[in-house]
Short mmCIF file of C-alpha atoms in Angstrom, two decimals:
data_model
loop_
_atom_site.label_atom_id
_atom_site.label_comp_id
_atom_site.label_asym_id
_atom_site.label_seq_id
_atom_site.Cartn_x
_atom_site.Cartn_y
_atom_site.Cartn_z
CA UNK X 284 0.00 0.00 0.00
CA UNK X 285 0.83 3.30 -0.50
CA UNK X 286 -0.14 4.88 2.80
CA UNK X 287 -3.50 6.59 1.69
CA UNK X 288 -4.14 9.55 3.53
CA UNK X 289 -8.04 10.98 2.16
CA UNK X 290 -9.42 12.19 5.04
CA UNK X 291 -7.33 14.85 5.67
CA UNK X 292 -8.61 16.27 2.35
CA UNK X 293 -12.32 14.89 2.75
CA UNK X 294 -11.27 12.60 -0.16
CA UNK X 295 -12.94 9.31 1.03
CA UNK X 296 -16.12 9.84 -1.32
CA UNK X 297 -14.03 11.55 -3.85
CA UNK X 298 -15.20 14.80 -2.64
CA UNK X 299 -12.36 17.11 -4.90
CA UNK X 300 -14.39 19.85 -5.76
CA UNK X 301 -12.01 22.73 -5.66
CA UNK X 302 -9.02 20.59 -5.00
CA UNK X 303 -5.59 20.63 -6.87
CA UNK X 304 -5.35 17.44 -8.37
CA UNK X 305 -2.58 16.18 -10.15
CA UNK X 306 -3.05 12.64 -12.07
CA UNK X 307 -0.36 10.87 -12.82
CA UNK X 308 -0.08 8.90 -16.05
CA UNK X 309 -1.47 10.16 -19.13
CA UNK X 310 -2.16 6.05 -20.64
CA UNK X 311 -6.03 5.16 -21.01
CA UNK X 312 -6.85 5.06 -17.17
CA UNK X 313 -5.38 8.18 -16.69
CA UNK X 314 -6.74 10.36 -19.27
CA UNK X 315 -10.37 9.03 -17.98
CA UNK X 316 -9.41 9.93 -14.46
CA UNK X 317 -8.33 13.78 -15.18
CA UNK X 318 -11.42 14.24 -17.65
CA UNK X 319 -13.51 12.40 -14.12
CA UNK X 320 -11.96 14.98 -11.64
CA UNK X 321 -12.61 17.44 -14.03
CA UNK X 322 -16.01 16.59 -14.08
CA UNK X 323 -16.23 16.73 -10.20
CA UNK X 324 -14.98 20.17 -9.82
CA UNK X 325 -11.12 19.13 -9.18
CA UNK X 326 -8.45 21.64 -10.94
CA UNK X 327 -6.63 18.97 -12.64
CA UNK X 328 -3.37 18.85 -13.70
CA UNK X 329 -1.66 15.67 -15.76
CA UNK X 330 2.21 14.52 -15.46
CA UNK X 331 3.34 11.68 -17.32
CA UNK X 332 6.89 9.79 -17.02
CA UNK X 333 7.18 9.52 -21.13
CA UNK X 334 6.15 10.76 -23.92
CA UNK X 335 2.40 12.02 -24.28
CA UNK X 336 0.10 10.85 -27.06
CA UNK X 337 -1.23 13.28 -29.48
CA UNK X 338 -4.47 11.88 -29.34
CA UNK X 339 -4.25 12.66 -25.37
CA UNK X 340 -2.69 16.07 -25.81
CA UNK X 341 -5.60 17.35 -27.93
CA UNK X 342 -8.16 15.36 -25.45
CA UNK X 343 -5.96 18.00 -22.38
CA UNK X 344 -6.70 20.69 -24.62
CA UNK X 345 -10.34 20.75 -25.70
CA UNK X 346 -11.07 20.10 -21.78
CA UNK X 347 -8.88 22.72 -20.57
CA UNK X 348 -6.49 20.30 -18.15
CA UNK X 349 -3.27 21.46 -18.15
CA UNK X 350 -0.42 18.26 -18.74
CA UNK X 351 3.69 17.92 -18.66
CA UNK X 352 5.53 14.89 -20.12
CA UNK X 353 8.54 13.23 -20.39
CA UNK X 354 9.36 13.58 -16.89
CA UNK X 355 7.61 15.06 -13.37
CA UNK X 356 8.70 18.37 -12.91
CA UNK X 357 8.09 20.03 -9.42
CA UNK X 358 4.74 21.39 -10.90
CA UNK X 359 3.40 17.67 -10.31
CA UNK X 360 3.64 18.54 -6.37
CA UNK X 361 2.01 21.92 -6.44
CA UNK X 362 -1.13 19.67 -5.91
CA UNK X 363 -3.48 18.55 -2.53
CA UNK X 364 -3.34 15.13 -3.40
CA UNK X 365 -1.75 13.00 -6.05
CA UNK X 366 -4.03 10.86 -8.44
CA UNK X 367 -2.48 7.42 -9.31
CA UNK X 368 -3.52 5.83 -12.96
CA UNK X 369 -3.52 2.10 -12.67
CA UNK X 370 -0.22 1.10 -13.79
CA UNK X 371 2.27 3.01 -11.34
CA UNK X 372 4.34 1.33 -8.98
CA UNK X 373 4.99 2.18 -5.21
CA UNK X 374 8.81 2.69 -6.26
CA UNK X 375 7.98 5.39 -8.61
CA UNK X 376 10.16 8.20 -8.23
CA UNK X 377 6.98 10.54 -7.92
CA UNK X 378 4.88 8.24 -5.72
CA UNK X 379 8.19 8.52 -3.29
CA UNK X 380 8.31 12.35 -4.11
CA UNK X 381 4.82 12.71 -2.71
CA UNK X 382 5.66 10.53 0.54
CA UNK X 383 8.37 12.61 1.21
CA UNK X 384 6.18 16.03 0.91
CA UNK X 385 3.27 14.51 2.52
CA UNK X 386 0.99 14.53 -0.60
CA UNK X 387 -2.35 12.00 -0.15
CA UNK X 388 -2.22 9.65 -3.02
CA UNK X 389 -5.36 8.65 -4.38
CA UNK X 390 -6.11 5.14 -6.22
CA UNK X 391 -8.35 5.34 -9.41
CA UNK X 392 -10.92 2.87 -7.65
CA UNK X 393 -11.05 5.23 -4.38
CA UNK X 394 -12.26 8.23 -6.95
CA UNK X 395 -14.57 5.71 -9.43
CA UNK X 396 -16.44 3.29 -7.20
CA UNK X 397 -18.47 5.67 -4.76
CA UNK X 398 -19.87 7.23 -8.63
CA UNK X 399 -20.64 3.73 -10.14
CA UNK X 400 -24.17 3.69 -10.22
CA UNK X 401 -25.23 -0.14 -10.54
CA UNK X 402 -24.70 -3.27 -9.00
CA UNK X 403 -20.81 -3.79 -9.10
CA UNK X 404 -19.24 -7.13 -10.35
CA UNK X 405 -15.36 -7.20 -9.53
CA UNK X 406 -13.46 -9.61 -11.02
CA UNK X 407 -9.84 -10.12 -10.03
CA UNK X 408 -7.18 -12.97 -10.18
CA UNK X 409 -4.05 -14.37 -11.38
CA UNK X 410 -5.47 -15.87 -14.99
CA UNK X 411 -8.62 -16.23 -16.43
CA UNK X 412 -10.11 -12.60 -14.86
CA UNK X 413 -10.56 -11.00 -18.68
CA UNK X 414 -12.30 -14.68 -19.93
CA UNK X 415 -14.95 -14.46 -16.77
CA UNK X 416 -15.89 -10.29 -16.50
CA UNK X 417 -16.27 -10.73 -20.44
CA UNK X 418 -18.50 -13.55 -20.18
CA UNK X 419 -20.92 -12.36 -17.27
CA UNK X 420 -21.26 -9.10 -18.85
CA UNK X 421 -22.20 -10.95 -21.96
CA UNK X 422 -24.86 -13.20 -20.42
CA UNK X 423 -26.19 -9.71 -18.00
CA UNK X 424 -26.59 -8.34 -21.16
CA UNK X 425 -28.43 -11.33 -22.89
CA UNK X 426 -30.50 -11.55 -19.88
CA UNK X 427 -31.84 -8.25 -20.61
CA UNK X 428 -29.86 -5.98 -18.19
CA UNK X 429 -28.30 -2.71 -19.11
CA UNK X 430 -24.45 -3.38 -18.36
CA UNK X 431 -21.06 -1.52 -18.18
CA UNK X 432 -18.02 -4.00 -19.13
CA UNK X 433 -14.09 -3.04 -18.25
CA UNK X 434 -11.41 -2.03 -15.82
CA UNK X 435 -8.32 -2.99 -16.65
CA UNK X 436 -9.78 -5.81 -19.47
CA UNK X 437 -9.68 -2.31 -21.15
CA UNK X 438 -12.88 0.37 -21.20
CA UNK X 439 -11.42 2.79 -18.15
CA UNK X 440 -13.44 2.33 -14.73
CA UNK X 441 -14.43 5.93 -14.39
CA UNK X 442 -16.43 6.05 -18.06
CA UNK X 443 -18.77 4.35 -16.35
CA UNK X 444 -19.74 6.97 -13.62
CA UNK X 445 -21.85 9.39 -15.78
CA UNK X 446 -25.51 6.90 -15.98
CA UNK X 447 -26.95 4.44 -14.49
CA UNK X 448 -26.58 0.10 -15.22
CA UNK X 449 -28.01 -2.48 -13.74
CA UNK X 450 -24.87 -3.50 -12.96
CA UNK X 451 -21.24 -2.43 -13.82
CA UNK X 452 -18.64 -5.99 -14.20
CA UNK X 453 -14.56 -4.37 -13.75
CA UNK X 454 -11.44 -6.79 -14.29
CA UNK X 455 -9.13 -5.19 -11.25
CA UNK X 456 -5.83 -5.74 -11.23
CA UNK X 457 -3.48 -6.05 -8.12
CA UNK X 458 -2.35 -2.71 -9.07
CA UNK X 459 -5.67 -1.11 -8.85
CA UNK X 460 -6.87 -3.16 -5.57
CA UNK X 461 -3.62 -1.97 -3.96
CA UNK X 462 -4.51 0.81 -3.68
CA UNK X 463 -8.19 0.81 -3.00
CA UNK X 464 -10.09 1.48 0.47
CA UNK X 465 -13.79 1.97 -1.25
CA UNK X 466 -15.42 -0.50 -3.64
CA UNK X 467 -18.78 -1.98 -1.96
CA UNK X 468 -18.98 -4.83 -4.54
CA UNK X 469 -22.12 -7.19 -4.75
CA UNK X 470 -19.93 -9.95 -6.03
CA UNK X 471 -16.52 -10.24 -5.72
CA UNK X 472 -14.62 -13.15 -7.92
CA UNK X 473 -10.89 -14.55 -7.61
CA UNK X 474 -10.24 -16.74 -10.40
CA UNK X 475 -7.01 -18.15 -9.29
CA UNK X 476 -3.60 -17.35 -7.67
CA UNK X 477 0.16 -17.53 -8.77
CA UNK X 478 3.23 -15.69 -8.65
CA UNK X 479 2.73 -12.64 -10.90
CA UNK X 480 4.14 -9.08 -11.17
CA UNK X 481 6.42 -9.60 -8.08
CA UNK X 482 8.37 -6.55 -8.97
CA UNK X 483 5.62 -4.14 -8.74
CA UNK X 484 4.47 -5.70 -5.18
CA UNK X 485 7.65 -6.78 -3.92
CA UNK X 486 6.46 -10.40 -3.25
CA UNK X 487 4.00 -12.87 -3.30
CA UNK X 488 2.43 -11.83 0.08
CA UNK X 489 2.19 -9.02 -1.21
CA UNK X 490 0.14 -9.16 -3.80
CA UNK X 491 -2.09 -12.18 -2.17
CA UNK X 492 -2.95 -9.64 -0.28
CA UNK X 493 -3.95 -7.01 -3.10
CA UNK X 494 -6.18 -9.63 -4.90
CA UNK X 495 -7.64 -10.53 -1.38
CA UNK X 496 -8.88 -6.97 -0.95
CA UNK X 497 -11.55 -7.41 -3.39
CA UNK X 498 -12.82 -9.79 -0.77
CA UNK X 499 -12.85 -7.42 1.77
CA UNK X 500 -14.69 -4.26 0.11
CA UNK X 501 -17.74 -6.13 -0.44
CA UNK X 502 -20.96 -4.81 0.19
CA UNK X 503 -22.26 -5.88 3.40
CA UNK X 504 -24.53 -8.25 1.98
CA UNK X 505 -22.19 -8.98 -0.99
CA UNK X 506 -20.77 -12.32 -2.54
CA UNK X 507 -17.72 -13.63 -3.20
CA UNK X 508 -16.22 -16.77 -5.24
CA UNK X 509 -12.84 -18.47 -4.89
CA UNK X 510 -11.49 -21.44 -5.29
CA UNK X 511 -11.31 -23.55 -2.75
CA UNK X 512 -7.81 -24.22 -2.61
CA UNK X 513 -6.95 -20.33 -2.66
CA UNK X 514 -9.20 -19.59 0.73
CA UNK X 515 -6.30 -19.73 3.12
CA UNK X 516 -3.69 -17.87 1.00
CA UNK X 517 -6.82 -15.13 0.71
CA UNK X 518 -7.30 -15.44 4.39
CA UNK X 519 -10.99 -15.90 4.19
CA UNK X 520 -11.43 -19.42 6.01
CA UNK X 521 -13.68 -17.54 7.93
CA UNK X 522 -15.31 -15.17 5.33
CA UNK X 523 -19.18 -15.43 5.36
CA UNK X 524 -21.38 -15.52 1.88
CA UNK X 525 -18.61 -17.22 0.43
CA UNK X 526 -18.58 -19.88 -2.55
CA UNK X 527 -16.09 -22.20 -3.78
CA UNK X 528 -14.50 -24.13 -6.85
CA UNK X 529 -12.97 -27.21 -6.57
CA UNK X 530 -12.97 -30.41 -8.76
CA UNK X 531 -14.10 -32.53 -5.64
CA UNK X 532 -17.85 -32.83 -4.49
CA UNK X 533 -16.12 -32.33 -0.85
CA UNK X 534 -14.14 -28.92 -0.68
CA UNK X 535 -11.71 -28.90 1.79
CA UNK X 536 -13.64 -25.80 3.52
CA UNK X 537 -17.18 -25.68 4.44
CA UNK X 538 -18.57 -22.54 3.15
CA UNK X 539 -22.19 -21.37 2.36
CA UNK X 540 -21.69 -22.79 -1.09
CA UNK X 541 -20.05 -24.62 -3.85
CA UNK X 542 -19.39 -25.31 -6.96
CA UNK X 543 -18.23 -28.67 -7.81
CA UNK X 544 -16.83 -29.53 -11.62
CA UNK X 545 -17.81 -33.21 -12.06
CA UNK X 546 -17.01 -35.26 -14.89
CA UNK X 547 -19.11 -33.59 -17.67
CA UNK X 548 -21.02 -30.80 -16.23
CA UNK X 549 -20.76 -27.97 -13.37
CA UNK X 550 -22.85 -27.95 -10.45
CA UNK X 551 -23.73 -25.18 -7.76
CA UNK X 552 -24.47 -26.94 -4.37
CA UNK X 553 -26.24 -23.87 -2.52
CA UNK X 554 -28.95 -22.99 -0.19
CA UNK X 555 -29.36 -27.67 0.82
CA UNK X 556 -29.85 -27.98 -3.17
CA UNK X 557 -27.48 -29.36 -6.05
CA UNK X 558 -28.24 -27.85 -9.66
CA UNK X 559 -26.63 -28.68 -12.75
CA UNK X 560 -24.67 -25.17 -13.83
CA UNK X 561 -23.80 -26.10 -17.48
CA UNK X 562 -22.87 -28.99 -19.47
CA UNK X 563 -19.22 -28.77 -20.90
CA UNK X 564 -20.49 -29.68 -23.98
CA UNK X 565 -22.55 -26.90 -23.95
CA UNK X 566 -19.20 -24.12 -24.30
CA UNK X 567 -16.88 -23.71 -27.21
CA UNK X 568 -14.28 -22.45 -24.62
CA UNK X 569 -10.92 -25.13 -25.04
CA UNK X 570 -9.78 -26.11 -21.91
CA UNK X 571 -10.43 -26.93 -17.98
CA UNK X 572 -9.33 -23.68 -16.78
CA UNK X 573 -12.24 -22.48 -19.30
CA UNK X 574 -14.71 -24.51 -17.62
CA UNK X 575 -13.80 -23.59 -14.11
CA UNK X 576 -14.09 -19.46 -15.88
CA UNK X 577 -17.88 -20.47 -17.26
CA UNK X 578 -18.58 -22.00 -13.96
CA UNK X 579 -17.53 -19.19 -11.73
CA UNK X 580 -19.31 -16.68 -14.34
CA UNK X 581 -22.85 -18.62 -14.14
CA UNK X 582 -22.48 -19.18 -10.08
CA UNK X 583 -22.27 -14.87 -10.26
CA UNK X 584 -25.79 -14.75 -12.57
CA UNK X 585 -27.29 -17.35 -10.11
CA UNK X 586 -26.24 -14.89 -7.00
CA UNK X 587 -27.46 -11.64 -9.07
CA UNK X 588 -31.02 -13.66 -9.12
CA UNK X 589 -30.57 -14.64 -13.18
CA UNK X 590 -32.08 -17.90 -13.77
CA UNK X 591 -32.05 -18.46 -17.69
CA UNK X 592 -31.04 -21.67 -19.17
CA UNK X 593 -26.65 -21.72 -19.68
CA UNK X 594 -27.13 -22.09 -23.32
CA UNK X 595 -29.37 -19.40 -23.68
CA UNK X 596 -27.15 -17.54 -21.58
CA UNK X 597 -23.51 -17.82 -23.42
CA UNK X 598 -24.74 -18.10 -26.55
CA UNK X 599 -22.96 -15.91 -29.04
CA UNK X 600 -19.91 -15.33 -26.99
CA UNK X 601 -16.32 -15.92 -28.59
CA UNK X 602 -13.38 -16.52 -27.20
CA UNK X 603 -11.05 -13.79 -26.59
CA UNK X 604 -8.46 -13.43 -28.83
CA UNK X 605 -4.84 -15.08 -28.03
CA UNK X 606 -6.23 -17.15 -24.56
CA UNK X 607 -6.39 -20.67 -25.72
CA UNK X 608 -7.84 -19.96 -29.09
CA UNK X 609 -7.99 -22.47 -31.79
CA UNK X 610 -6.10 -20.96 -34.97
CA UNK X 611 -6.18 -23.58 -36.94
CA UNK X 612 -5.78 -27.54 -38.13
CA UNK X 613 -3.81 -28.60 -40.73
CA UNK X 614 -2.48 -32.40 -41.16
CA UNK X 615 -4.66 -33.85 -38.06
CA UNK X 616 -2.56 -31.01 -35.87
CA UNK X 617 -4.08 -28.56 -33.96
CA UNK X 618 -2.83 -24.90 -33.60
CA UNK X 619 -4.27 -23.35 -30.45
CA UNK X 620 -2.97 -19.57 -29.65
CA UNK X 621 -2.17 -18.70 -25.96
CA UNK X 622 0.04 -15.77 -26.21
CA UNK X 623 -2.50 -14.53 -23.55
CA UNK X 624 -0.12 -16.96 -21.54
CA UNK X 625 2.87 -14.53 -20.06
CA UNK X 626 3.34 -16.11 -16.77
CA UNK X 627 4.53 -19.48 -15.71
CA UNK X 628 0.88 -20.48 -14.11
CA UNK X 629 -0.87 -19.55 -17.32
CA UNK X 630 1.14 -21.44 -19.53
CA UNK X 631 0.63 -24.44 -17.39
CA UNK X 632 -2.50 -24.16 -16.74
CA UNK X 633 -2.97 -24.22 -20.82
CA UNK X 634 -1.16 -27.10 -20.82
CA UNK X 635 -2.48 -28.93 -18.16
CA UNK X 636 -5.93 -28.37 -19.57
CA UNK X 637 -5.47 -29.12 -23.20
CA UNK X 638 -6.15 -33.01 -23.60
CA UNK X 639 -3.58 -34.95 -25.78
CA UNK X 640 0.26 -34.57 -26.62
CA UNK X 641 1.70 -31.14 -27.78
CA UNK X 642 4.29 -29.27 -29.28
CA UNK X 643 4.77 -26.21 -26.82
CA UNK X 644 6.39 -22.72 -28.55
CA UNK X 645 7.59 -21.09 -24.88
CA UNK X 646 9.88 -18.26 -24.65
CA UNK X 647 9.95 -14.45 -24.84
CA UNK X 648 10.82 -11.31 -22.04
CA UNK X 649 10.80 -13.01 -18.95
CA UNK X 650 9.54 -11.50 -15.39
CA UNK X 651 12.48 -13.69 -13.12
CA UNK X 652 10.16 -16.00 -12.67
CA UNK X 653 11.42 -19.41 -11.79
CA UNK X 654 11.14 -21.83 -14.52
CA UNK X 655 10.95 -25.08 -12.67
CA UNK X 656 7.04 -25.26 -12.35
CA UNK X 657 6.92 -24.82 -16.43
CA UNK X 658 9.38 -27.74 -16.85
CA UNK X 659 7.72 -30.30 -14.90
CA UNK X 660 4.26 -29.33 -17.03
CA UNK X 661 6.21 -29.54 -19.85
CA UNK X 662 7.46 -33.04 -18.76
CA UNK X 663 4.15 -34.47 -18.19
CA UNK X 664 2.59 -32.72 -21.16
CA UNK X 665 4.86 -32.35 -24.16
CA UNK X 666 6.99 -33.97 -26.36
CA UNK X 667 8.54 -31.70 -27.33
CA UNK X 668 9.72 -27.68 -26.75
CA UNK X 669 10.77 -24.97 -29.15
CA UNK X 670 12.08 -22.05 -27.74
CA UNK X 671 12.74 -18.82 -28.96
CA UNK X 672 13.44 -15.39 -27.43
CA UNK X 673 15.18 -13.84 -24.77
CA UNK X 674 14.17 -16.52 -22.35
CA UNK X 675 15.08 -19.18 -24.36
CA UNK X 676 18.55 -20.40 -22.61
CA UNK X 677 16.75 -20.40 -18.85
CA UNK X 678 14.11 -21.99 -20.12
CA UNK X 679 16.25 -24.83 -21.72
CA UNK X 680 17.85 -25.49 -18.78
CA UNK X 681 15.56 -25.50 -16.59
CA UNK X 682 13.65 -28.24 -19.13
CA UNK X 683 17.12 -30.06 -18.90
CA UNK X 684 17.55 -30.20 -15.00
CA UNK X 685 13.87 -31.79 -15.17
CA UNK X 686 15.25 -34.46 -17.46
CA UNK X 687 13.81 -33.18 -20.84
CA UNK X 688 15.91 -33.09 -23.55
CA UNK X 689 13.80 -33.11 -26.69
CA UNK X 690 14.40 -28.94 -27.13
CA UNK X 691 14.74 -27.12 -30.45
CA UNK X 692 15.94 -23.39 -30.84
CA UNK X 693 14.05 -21.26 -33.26
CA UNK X 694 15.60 -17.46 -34.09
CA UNK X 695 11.74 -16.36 -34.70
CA UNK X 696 8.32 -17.05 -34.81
CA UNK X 697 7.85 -18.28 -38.30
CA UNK X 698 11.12 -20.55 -37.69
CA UNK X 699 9.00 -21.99 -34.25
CA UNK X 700 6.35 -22.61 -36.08
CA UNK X 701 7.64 -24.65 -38.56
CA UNK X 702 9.24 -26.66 -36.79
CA UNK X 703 7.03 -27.57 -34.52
CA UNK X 704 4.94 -28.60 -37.34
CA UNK X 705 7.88 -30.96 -38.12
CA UNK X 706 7.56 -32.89 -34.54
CA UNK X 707 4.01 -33.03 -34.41
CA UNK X 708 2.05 -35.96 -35.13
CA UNK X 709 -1.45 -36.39 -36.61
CA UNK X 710 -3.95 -35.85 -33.07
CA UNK X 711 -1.44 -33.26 -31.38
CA UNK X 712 -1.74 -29.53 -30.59
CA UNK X 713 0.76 -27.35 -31.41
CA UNK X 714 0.48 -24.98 -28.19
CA UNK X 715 1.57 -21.42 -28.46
CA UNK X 716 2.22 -20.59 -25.06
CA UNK X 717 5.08 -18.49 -24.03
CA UNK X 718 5.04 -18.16 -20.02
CA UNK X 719 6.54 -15.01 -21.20
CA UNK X 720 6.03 -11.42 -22.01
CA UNK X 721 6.09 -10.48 -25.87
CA UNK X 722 8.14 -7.11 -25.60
CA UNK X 723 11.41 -8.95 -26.99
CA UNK X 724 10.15 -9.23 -30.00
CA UNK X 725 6.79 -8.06 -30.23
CA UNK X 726 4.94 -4.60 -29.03
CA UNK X 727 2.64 -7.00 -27.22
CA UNK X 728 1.02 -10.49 -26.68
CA UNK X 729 -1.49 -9.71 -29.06
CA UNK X 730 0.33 -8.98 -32.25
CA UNK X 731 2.79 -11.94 -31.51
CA UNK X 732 -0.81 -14.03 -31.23
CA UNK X 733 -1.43 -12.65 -34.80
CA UNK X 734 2.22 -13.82 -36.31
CA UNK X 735 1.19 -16.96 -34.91
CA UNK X 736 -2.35 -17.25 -36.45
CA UNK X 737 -0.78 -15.66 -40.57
CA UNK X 738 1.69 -18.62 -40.03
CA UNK X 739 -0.66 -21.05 -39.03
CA UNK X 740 -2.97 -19.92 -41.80
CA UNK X 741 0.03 -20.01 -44.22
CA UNK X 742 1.02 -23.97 -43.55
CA UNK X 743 0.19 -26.31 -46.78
CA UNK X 744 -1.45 -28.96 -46.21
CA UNK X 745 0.85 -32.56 -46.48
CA UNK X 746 0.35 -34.57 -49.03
#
């Protein structure tokens, strides 16, 4: 935490009318948050580290906000309280500047919740958080309710402060839920847990304990839903209105509900009843991961008093692009796109989820994670790796210390590609799955998805 200090301002329910407010960060979250204080009455100032967009200078200027970039000059301090975009870290140079000055700092959910006018849906977790707020917004809105979708998945938080919705579903990151004190959420959702973005917390406990705040600002008669095997790390063995996700018909902790994911189908055990959730069958999401996302999703309609039928429900929704997608067959081989897959967990859990044999592409800009996890997947999973990018020598030997040694270099994508088209067999997926960030190579996961796909698309089919 940053050591939020808003009642000495009478910040609490964003009450900067008349206040010197200085946002910092001029990216997507922050231009909504200086155009929100505006709104509110705030005199609004906007510094940003790098360079600033043209499309966001000419946004300052029509709304008469006043910006710097490339750098925080002492103007950025001249403020009563310092507003924080999403993405910057407690080690900031001007987060520390502030500390030392006494400045408040401000989190963008602190200023955006008390506005949200609907029920609020927040949806947090180490994988899988962008697959499940997509997905209940979709099936709020095919169930007839008016519905705001975003957060960091993309559509800022504070755009949806100016009208009312039924209900408003945000994908918070640990960033955001770091820094929040104020969120009153009706139903609160933790996908999953594993080591991510350890730099920007400064460890694990850490940022456990960010995602586990989402827990905690509940409304009081609010939901949550974790899975079971998460509760302790979360700390809420004693949490009340709480359901779980396990793969066993007896969790581990006796809550006031839970969702069990039997053999073929989902089921919600709730209120002394058992009801059938969804049949798998009934989802064109790949994977087990994807079943425990649909699960979760449906348990949150179920709570929010939506009863329709699952495949009325989740009909029409897609996949979202680059998280287990299927990008093609050629030759009996699957190609299935996970570039969504930048951390060790999610590139297991891919694995681990996918039935059959694969080919696994891994490699990229790592985040010093350790590699051992990904090897033993690998292990049980593959049969073979081809690794490219920076990554590509830790990730080899940490593969060879777990006793695999069928590993092939590739210089580039296309060169992956093709060869692990020459390893696979007729019935395997070719798995693109880094466990690694795309910035080596790429500007970002989803344009090295796209190589991936035009390659795919490109392969000739055998004689």
């Amino acid at each position: 935490m940053d050591g939020l200090n808003l009642d000495d301002l009478n910040l609490k329910r964003s009450n900067v009318k008349g206040k010197r407010i200085t946002v910092v960060g001029a990216g997507i979250s922050g231009r909504e948050l200086a155009l929100m204080a505006k709104r509110l009455g705030a005199r609004v100032f906007v510094s940003e580290a790098g360079l600033v967009s043209t499309a966001a200078s000419d946004l300052f200027g029509r709304s008469g906000i006043d910006w710097e970039g490339e750098g925080h000059t002492e103007r950025a301090f001249q403020a009563d309280a310092l507003l924080l975009s999403s993405g910057i870290p407690p080690s900031a140079e001007v987060v520390q500047g502030a500390r030392r000055r006494g400045i408040p700092l401000i989190g963008e959910l602190d200023l955006v919740a008390p506005h949200i006018r609907g029920k609020l849906v927040a949806v947090t977790g180490s994988n899988g958080k962008s697959t499940v707020t997509s997905l209940i917004g979709h099936m709020l809105r095919r169930a007839g309710w008016e519905v705001g979708v975003g957060g960091n998945l993309g559509t800022a938080a504070s755009t949806f402060t100016d009208r009312d919705f039924d209900a408003v579903v945000l994908e918070l990151s640990s960033f955001q839920l770091a820094r929040a004190s104020v969120l009153s959420a009706a139903v609160s959702v933790v996908t999953n847990l594993a080591p991510d973005h350890i730099d920007w917390h400064g460890s694990y406990e850490a940022y456990v304990e960010a995602k586990a705040r989402v827990l905690s600002l509940r409304a009081p008669s609010g939901w949550g839903i974790v899975q079971d095997r998460d509760v302790e790390a979360l700390g809420a063995a004693g949490a009340e209105r709480l359901l779980t996700l396990s793969w066993s018909r007896t969790p581990v902790h006796r809550m006031a509900g839970h969702i069990f994911m039997d053999a073929d189908r989902a089921c919600l055990m709730w209120d002394g009843t058992e009801r059938t959730l969804f049949r798998y069958s009934e989802t064109s999401l790949l994977g087990g991961h994807n079943r425990e996302n649909v699960a979760m999703s449906l348990a949150v309609l179920r709570i929010l008093g939506v009863d329709l039928p699952a495949r009325v429900l989740m009909e029409g929704f897609a996949p979202l692009p680059h998280r287990c997608e299927h990008a093609g067959a050629v030759d009996g081989v699957v190609y299935v796109d996970d570039s969504k897959g930048t951390n060790v967990a999610a590139s297991v859990t891919a694995m681990t989820s996918l039935e059959g044999r694969k080919i696994v592409i891994l490699g990229g800009r790592g985040k010093g994670e350790d590699y051992a996890p990904l090897a033993e997947a690998v292990v049980r999973e593959a049969d073979a790796a081809v690794l490219l990018g920076e990554e590509r020598d830790a990730v080899a030997d940490a593969l060879r210390k777990a006793g695999f040694s069928a590993i092939r270099m590739a210089e580039d994508m296309e060169e992956a590609v093709l060869t692990a088209r020459e390893l696979a067999r007729p019935g395997m997926t070719v798995l693109l799955s880094p466990a690694c960030t795309s910035w080596d190579m790429y500007a970002n996961y989803g344009e090295r998805g796209d190589h991936f796909r035009s390659i795919v698309r490109g392969l000739k089919v055998g004689p």
